[in-house]
Short mmCIF file of C-alpha atoms in Angstrom, two decimals:
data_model
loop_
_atom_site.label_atom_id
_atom_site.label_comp_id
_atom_site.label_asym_id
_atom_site.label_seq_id
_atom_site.Cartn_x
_atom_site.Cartn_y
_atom_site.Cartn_z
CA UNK A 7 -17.79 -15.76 9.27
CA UNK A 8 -17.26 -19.25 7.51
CA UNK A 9 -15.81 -21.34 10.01
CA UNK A 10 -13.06 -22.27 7.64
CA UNK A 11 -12.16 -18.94 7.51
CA UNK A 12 -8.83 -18.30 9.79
CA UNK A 13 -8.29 -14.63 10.01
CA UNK A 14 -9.44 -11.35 8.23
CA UNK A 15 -6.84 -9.11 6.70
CA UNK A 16 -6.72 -5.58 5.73
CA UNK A 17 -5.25 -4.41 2.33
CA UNK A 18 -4.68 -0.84 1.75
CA UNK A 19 -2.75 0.97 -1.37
CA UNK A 20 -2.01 4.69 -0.43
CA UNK A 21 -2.87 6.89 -3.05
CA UNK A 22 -5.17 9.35 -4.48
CA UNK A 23 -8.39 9.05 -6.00
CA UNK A 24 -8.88 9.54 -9.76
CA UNK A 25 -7.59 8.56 -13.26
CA UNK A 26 -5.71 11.78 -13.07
CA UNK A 27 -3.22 10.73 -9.98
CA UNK A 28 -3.25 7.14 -10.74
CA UNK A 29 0.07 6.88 -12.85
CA UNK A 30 1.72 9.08 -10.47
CA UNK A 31 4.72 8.24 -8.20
CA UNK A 32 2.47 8.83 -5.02
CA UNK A 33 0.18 6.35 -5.73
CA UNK A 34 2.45 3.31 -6.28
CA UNK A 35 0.77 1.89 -2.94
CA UNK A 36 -2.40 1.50 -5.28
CA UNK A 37 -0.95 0.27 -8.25
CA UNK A 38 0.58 -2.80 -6.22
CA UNK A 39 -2.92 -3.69 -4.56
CA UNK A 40 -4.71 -3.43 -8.33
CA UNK A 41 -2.39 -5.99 -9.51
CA UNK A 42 -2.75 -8.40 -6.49
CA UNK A 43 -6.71 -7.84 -7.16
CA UNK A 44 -5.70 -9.06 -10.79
CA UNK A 45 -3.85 -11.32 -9.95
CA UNK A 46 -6.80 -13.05 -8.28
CA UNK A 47 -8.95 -12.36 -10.53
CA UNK A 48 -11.15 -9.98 -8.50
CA UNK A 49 -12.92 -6.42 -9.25
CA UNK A 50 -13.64 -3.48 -6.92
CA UNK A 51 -16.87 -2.49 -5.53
CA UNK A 52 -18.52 0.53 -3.78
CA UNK A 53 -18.61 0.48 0.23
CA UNK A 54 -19.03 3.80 1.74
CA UNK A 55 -16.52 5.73 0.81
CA UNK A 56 -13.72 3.26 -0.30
CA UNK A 57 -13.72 0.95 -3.00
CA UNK A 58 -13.48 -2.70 -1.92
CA UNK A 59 -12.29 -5.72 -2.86
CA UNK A 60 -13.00 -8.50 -0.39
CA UNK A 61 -12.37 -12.31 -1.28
CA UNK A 62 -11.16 -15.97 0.40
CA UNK A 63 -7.31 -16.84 0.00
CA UNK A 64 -5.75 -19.56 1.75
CA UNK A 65 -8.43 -19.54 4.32
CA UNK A 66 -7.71 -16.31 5.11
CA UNK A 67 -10.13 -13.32 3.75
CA UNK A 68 -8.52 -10.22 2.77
CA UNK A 69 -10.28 -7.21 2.07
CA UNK A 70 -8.25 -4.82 -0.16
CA UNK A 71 -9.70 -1.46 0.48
CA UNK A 72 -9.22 2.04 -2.12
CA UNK A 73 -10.29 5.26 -0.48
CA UNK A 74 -12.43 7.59 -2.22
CA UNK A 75 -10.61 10.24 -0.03
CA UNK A 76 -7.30 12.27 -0.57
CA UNK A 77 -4.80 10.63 1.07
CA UNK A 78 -4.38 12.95 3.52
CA UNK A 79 -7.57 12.04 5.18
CA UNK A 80 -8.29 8.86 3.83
CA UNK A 81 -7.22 7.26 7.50
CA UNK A 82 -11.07 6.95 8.54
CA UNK A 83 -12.45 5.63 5.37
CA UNK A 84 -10.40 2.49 5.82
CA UNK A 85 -10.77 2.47 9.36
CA UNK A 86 -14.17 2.23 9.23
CA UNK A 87 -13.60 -1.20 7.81
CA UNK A 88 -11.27 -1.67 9.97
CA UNK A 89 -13.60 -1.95 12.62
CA UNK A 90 -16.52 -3.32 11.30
CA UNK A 91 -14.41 -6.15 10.46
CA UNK A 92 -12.25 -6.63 13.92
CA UNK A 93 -9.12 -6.69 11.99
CA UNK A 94 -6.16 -6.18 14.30
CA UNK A 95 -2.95 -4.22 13.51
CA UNK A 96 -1.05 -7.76 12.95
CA UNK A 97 -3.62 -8.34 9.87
CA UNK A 98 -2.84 -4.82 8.55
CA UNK A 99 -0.79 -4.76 5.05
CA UNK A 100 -0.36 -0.60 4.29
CA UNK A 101 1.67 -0.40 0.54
CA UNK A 102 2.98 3.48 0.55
CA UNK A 103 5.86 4.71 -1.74
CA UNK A 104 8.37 6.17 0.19
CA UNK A 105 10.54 8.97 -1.04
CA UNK A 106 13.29 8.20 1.11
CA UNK A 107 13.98 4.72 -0.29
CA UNK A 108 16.02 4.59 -3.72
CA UNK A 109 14.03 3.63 -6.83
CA UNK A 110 13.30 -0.36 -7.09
CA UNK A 111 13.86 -1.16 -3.52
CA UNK A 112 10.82 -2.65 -1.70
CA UNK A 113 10.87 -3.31 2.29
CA UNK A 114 8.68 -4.86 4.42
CA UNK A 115 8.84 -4.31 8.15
CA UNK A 116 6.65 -4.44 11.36
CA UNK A 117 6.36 -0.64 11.93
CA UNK A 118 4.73 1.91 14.49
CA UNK A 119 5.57 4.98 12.26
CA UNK A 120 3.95 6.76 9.25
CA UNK A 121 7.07 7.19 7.29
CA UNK A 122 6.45 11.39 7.31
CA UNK A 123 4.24 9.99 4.40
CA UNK A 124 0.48 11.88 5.20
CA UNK A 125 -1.71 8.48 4.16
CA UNK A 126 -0.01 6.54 7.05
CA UNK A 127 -0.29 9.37 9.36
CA UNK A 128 -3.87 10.02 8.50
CA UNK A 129 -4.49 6.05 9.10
CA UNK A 130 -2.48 5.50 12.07
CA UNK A 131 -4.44 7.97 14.04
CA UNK A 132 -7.25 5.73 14.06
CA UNK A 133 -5.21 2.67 14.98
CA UNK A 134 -4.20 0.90 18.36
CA UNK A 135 -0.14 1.66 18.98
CA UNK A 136 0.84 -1.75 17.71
CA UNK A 137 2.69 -2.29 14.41
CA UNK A 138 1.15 -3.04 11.49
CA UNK A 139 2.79 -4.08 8.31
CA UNK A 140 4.45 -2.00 6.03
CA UNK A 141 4.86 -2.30 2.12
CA UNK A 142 7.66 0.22 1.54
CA UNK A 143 8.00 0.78 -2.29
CA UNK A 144 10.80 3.78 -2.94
CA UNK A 145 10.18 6.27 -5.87
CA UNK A 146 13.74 8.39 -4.20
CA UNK A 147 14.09 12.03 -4.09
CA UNK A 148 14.05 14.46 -6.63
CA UNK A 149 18.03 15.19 -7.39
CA UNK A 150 18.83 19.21 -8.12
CA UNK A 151 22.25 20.24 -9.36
CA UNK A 152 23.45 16.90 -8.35
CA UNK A 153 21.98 16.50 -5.23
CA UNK A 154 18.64 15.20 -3.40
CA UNK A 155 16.42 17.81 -3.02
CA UNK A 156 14.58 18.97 -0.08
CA UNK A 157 12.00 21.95 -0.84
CA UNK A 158 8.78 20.70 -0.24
CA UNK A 159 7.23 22.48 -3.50
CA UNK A 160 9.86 20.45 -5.37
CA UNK A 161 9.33 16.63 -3.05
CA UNK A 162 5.86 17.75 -3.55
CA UNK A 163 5.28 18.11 -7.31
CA UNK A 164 8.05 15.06 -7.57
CA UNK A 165 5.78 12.83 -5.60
CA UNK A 166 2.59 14.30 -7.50
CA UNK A 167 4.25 13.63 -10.77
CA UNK A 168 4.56 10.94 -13.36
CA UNK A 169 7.75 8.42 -13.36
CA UNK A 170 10.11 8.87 -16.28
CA UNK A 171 9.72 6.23 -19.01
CA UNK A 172 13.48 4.18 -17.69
CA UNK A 173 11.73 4.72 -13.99
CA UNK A 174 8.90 3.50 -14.67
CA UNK A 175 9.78 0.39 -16.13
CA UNK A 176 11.56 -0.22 -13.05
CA UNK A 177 8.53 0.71 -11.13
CA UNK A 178 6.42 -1.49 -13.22
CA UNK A 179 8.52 -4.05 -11.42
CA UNK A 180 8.73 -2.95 -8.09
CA UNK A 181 4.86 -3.03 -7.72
CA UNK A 182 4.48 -6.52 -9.41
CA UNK A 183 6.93 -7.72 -6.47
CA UNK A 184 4.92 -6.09 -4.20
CA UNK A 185 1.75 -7.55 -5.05
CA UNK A 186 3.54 -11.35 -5.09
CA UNK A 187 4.91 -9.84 -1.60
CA UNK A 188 1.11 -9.03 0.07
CA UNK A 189 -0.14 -12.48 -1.34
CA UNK A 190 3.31 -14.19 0.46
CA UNK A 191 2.92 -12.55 3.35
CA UNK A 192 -1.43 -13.82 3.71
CA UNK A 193 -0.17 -17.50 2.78
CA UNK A 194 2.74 -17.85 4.53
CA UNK A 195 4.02 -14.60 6.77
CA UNK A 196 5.78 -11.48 6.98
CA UNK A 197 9.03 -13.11 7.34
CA UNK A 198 8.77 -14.92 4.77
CA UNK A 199 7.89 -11.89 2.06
CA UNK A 200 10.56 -10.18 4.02
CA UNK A 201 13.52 -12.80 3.28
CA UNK A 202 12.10 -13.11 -0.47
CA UNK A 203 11.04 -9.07 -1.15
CA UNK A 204 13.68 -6.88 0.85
CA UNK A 205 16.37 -6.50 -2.01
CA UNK A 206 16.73 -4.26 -4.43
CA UNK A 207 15.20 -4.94 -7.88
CA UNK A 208 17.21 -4.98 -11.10
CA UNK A 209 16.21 -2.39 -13.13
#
């Protein structure tokens, strides 16, 4: 490693693999991470599995990582990585949408626990116990007759499907913050991105 390098970080978007998922609520974890590799002007390439993105920033070098995988089982694709790499759980940025968190809210946290979503379950498996950090971007719940729905076929098809056009502008949004919000949190820290990111977004 170049000696001016300071740490290695890990960069995952949860999603599904595919043109055909992409614009879906579910993989709002991967939208964020494409725009942060825009941002910095860097393209994807073919590792095993995953599809990588690895680059310097602030003397740090981050390697945002794209499984090939369903998300379900994706967990060792980026673990292998992982690994390879010596990344610990501290250098770990996960961006998952979260059902359970209101449309255009983002939070960032230290967290142990997958969230019930199946990406971060599939992942955490192959990590240590400590936190890592979590990118939480909320897409809510499905509302029927006036009320948030439950079903799984329903939260299932809901989290499968694509964002309404007055949603998805507000979406748009929330995964342009998170992308500025992985980039704060590499230059400066997590508090940091937390004090600037954990709001809610006008819509």
């Amino acid at each position: 490693m170049n000696k001016n390098i300071k740490d290695n970080f890990a960069v995952i978007g949860l999603g599904n693999p595919g043109r055909k998922y992409m614009p879906t609520r579910h993989n709002c974890g991967q939208i964020s991470v494409n725009k942060f590799i825009k941002n910095n002007d860097q393209v994807y390439k073919k590792w095993k599995n995953i599809l990588l993105a690895d680059f310097a920033l602030n003397n740090q070098k981050v390697f945002c990582m794209q499984s090939q995988e369903f998300l379900n089982v994706s967990g060792h694709s980026y673990y292998q990585l992982i690994k390879e790499k010596k990344i610990t759980n501290k250098n770990i940025i996960v961006i998952a949408d979260d059902i359970d968190i209101d449309v255009g809210r983002l939070i960032i946290q230290n967290s142990k626990s997958s969230g019930g979503n199946n990406g971060m379950k599939s992942l955490l498996r192959y990590l240590s116990p400590e936190p890592i950090i979590k990118i939480r971007i909320g897409i809510g719940r499905p509302i029927i007759n006036g009320k948030p729905s439950y079903d799984q076929k329903i939260v299932s098809d809901w989290v499968l499907g694509k964002p309404e056009p007055k949603e998805l502008i507000v979406l748009k949004e929330t995964t342009e913050q998170a992308a500025l919000a992985i980039e704060t949190i590499i230059n400066y820290s997590i508090e940091e991105a937390m004090n600037q990111f954990n709001k809610i977004i006008p819509g």
